Coordinates of C-alpha atoms in Angstrom, one line a residue:
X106 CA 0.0 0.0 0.0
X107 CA 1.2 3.5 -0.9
X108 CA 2.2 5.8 1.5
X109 CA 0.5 9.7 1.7
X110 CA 2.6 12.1 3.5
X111 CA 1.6 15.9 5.0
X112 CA 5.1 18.2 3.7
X113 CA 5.9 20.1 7.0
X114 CA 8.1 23.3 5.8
X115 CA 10.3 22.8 9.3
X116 CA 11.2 19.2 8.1
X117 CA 15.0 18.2 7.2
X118 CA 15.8 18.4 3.3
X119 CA 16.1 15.0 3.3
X120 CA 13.4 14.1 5.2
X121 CA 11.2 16.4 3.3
X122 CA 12.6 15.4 0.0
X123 CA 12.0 11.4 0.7
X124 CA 8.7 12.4 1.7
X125 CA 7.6 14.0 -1.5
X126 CA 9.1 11.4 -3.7
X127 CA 6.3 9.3 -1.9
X128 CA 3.8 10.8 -2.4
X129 CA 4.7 11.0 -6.1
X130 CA 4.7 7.5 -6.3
X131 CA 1.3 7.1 -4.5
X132 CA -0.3 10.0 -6.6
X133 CA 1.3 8.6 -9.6
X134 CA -0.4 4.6 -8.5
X135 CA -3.4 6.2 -7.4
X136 CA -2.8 4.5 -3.7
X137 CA -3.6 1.3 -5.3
X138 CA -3.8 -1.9 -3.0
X139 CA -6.0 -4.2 -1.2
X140 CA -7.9 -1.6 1.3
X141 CA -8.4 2.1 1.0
X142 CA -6.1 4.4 3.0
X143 CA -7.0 5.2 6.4
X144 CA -4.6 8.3 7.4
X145 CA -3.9 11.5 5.4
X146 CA -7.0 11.0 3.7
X147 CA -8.0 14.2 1.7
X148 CA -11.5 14.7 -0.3
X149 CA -11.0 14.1 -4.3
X150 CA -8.3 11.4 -4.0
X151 CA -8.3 8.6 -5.6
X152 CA -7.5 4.4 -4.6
X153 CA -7.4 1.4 -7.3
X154 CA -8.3 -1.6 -5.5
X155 CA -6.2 -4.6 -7.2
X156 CA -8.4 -6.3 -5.6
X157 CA -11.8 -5.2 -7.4
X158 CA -10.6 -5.7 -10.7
X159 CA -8.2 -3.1 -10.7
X160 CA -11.2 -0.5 -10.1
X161 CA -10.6 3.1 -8.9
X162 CA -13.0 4.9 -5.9
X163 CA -12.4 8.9 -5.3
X164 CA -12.9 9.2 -1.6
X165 CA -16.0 11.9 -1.3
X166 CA -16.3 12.3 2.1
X167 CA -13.9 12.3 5.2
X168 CA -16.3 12.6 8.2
X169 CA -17.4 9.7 7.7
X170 CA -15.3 8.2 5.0
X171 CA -16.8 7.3 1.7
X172 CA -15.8 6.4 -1.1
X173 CA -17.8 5.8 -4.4
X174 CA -16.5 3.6 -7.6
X175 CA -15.3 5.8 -10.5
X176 CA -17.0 3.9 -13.5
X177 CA -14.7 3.2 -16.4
X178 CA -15.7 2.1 -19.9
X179 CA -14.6 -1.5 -19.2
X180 CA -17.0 -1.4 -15.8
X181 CA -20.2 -0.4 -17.5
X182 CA -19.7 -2.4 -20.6
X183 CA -19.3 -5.4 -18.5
X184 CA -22.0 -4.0 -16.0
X185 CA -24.4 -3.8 -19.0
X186 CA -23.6 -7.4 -20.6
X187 CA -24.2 -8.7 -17.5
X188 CA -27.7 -7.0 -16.8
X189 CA -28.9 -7.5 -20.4
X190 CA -27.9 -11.4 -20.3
X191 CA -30.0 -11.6 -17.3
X192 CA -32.7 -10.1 -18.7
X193 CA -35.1 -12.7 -21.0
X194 CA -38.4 -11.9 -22.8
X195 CA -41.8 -11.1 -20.7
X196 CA -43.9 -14.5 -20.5
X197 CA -47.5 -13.5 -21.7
X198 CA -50.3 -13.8 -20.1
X199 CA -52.7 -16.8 -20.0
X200 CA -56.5 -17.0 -19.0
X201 CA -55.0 -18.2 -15.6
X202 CA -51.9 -17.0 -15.0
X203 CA -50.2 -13.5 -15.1
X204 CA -47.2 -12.4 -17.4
X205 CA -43.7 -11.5 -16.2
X206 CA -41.6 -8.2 -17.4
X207 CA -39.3 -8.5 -19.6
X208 CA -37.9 -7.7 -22.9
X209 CA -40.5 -7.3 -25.6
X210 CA -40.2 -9.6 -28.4
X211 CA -38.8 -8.4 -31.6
X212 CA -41.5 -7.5 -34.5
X213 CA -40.9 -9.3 -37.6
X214 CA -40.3 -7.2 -40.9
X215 CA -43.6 -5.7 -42.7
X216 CA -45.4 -5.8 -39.5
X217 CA -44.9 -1.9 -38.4
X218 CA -48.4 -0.7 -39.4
X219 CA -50.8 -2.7 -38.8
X220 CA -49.6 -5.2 -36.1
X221 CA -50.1 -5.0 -32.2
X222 CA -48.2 -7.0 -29.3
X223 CA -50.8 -8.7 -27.5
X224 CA -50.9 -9.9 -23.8
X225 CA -50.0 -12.7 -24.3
X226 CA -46.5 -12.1 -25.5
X227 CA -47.0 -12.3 -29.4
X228 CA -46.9 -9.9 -32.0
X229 CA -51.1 -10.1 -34.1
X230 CA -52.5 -8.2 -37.0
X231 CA -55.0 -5.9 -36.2
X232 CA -58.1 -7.1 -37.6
X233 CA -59.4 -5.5 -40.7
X234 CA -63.7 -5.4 -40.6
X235 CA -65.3 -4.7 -44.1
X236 CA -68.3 -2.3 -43.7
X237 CA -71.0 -5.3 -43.8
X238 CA -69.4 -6.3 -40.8
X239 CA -69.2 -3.4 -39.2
X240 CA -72.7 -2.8 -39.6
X241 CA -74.3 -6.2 -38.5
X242 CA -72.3 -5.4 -35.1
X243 CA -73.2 -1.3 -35.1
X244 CA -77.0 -2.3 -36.8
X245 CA -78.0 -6.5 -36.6
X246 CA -80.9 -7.6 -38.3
X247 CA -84.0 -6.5 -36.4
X248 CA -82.1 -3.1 -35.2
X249 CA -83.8 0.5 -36.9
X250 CA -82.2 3.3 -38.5
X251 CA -83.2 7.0 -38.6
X252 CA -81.9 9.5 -40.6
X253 CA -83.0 12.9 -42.0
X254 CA -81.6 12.8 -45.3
X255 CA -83.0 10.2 -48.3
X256 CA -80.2 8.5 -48.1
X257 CA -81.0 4.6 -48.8
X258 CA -79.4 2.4 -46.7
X259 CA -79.3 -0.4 -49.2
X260 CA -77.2 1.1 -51.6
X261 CA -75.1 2.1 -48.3
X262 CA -74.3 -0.8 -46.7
X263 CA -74.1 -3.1 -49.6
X264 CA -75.0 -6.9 -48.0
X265 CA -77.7 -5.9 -46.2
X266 CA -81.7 -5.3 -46.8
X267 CA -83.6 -2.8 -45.4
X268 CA -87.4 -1.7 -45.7
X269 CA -88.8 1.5 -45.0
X270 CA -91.2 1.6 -41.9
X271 CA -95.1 2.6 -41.7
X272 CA -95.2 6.2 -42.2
X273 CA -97.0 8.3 -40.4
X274 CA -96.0 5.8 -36.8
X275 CA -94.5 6.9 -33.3
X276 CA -92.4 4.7 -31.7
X277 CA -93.6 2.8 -28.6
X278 CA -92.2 0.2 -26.3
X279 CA -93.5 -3.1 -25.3
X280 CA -94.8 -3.7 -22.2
X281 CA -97.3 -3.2 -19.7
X282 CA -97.3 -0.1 -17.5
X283 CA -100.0 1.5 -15.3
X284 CA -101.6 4.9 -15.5
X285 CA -104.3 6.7 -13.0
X286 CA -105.4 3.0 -11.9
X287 CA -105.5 1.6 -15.7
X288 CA -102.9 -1.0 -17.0
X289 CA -102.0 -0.9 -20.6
X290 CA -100.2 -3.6 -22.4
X291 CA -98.5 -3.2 -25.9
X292 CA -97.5 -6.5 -26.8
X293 CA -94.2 -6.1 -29.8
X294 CA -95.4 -5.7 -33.2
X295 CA -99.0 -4.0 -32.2
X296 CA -100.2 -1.2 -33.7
X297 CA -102.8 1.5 -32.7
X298 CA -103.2 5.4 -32.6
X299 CA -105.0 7.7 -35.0
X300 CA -103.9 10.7 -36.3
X301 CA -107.4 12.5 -36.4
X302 CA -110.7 11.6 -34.0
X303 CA -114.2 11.5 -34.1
X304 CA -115.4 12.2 -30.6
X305 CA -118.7 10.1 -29.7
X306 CA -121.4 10.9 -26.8
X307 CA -119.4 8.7 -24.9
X308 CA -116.7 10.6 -24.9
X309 CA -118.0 14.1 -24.3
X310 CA -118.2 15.7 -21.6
X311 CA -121.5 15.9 -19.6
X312 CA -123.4 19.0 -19.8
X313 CA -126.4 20.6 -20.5
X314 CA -128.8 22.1 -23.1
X315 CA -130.7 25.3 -22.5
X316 CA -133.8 26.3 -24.2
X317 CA -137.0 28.8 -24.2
X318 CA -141.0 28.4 -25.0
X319 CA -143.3 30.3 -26.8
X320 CA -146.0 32.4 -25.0
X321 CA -149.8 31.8 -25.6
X322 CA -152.5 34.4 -25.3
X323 CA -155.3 32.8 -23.7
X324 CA -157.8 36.4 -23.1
X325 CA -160.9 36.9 -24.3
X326 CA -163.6 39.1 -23.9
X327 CA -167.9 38.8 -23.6
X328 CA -169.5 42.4 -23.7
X329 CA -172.9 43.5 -24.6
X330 CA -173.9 47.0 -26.3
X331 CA -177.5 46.4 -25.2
X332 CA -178.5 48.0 -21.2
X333 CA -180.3 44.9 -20.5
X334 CA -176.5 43.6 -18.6
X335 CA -174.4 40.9 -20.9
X336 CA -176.7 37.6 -20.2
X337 CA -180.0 39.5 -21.3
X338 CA -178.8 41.5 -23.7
X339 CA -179.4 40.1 -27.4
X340 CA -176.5 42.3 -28.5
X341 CA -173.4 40.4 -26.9
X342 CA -170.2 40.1 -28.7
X343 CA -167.1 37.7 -28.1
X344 CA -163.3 37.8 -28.8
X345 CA -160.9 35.5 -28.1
X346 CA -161.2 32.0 -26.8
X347 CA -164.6 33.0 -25.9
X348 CA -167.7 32.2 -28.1
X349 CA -171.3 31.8 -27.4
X350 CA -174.3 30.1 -29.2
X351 CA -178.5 31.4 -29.1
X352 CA -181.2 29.5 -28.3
X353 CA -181.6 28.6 -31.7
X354 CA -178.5 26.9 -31.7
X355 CA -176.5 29.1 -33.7
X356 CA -172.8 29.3 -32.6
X357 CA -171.4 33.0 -32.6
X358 CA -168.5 34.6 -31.9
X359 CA -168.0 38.4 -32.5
X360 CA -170.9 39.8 -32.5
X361 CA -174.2 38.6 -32.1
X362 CA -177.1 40.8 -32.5
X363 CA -180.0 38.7 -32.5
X364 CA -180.1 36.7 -29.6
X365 CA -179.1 36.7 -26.1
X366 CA -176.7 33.4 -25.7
X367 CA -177.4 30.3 -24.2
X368 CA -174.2 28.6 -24.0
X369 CA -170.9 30.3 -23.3
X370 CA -167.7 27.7 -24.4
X371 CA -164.0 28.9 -23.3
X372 CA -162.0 27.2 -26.0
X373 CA -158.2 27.5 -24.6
X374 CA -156.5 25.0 -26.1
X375 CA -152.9 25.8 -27.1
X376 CA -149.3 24.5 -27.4
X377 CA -146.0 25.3 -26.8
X378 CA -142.5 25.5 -28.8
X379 CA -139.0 24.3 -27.2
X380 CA -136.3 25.5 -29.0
X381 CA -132.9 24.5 -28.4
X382 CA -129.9 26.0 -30.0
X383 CA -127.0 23.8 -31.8
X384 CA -123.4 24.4 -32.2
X385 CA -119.8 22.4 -33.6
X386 CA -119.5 21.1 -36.9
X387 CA -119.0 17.4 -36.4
X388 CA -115.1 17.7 -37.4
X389 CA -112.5 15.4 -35.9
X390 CA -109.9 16.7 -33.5
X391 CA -106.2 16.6 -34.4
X392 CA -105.2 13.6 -31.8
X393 CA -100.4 13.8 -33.0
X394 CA -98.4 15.3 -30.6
X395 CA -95.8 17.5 -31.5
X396 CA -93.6 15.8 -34.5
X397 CA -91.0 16.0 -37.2
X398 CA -90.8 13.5 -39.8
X399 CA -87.7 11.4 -40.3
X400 CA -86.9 8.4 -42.8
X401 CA -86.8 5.4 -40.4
X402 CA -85.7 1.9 -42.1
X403 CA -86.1 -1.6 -40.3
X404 CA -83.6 -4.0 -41.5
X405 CA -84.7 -6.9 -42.0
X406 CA -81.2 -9.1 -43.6

């Protein structure tokens, strides 16, 4: 082990010179050895341990003592052959059993587009879905399509048949569902509805009709121009529903000069009209809600 010395300025020439020359010959073999220095140890210098593969540490610290490794080429190339040969590629995953890390497996050539490395630990091909296919996932038979242009969609999806709905139709799901105490059921495919509706008796509301009658005059009169009083006198006239008739058996009414009357009849027979007044002209009511019309297709293949 080399030998560090502290140059005092009081020392001999000789001792001072044999001192120096030391320390040139440790600076110059970088105090290698078998163990660090323990004594005139100053930050920044430097050891090779012949023992560590001829390695070099710079001491970085006296209080306490440390002293890192000074990487040379030769250390990290063999450092890095070392690590990369103990590293192997990542084992996939399986249905019941997790992957390891690793080194991802090379790609072969031609597969930079349009390839993918699945969990499993292989490189696959993305898969490539023509438009038929894409729509009997996105749209299967049975599904409906809406659109607001006129577009057709069996010239768009080529593959696949389509018919145009009932127009003039709202939408309604199956089911049964209860409303203010009544159950309804729409069982799929039924149809119902109108678009316009006569409303019947039954289904008007109750009410009431208001009318007036007709007024009958039912006066008449029985006067005499005689002085002999009405019954005595033979000039007695009648109006109205009164008429008389003479002993002769003459029936008079108005006047009657030529007898006093022996029977007086009161004929007040009479009717009445009720009118009632009418209104509505019998049209049916618009029955849609609020709507805009779209083109909606069922497929059907």
């Amino acid at each position: 082990m080399q030998e560090y010395n502290e140059l005092v300025t009081t020392d001999a020439c000789n001792t001072y010179l044999e001192k120096a020359d030391k320390n040139i010959q440790s600076v110059a073999s970088t105090f290698s050895g078998t163990a660090f220095p323990t004594t005139n140890l100053k930050v920044g210098m430097q050891c090779m341990r012949t023992d560590d593969s001829n390695n070099i540490y710079k001491l970085t610290s006296v209080s306490p003592v440390k002293w890192e490794l000074v990487p040379s080429k030769s250390y990290v190339d063999s450092a890095v052959s070392t690590g990369v040969k103990s590293v192997v590629n990542f084992k996939g995953a399986t249905s019941t059993a997790a992957g390891t890390a690793g080194l991802v497996p090379a790609p072969a050539k031609d597969t930079q587009t349009d390839y993918y490395l699945s969990a499993d630990g292989t490189w696959k091909k993305v898969q490539q879905r023509t438009i038929k296919e894409v729509i009997d996932i996105v749209h299967p038979v049975g599904s409906i399509w809406e659109t607001t242009t006129t577009d057709d969609p069996n010239v768009l999806w080529s593959g696949t048949t389509w018919v145009k709905m009932d127009a003039g139709r709202v939408l309604i799901s199956a089911g049964t569902y209860t409303e203010n105490g009544t159950t309804y059921t729409y069982n799929l495919g039924d149809k119902g509805g109108e678009a316009k509706h006569q409303i019947t008796i039954e289904e008007s509301a109750a009410h009431n009709h208001n009318g007036g009658t007709s007024t009958a005059n039912l006066t008449g009169t029985w006067s005499t121009s005689g002085g002999m009083g009405i019954s005595n006198s033979p000039n007695n006239s009648f109006s109205g529903i009164i008429s008389g008739s003479d002993w002769s058996g003459d029936t008079h009414s108005g006047s009657n000069g030529n007898s006093t009357p022996k029977t007086i009849t009161i004929n007040a027979t009479h009717s009445h009209t009720f009118t009632t007044s009418s209104v509505g002209s019998n049209a049916p009511h618009e029955n849609r809600m609020p709507y805009v019309a779209v083109n909606r297709w069922k497929r059907t293949a």
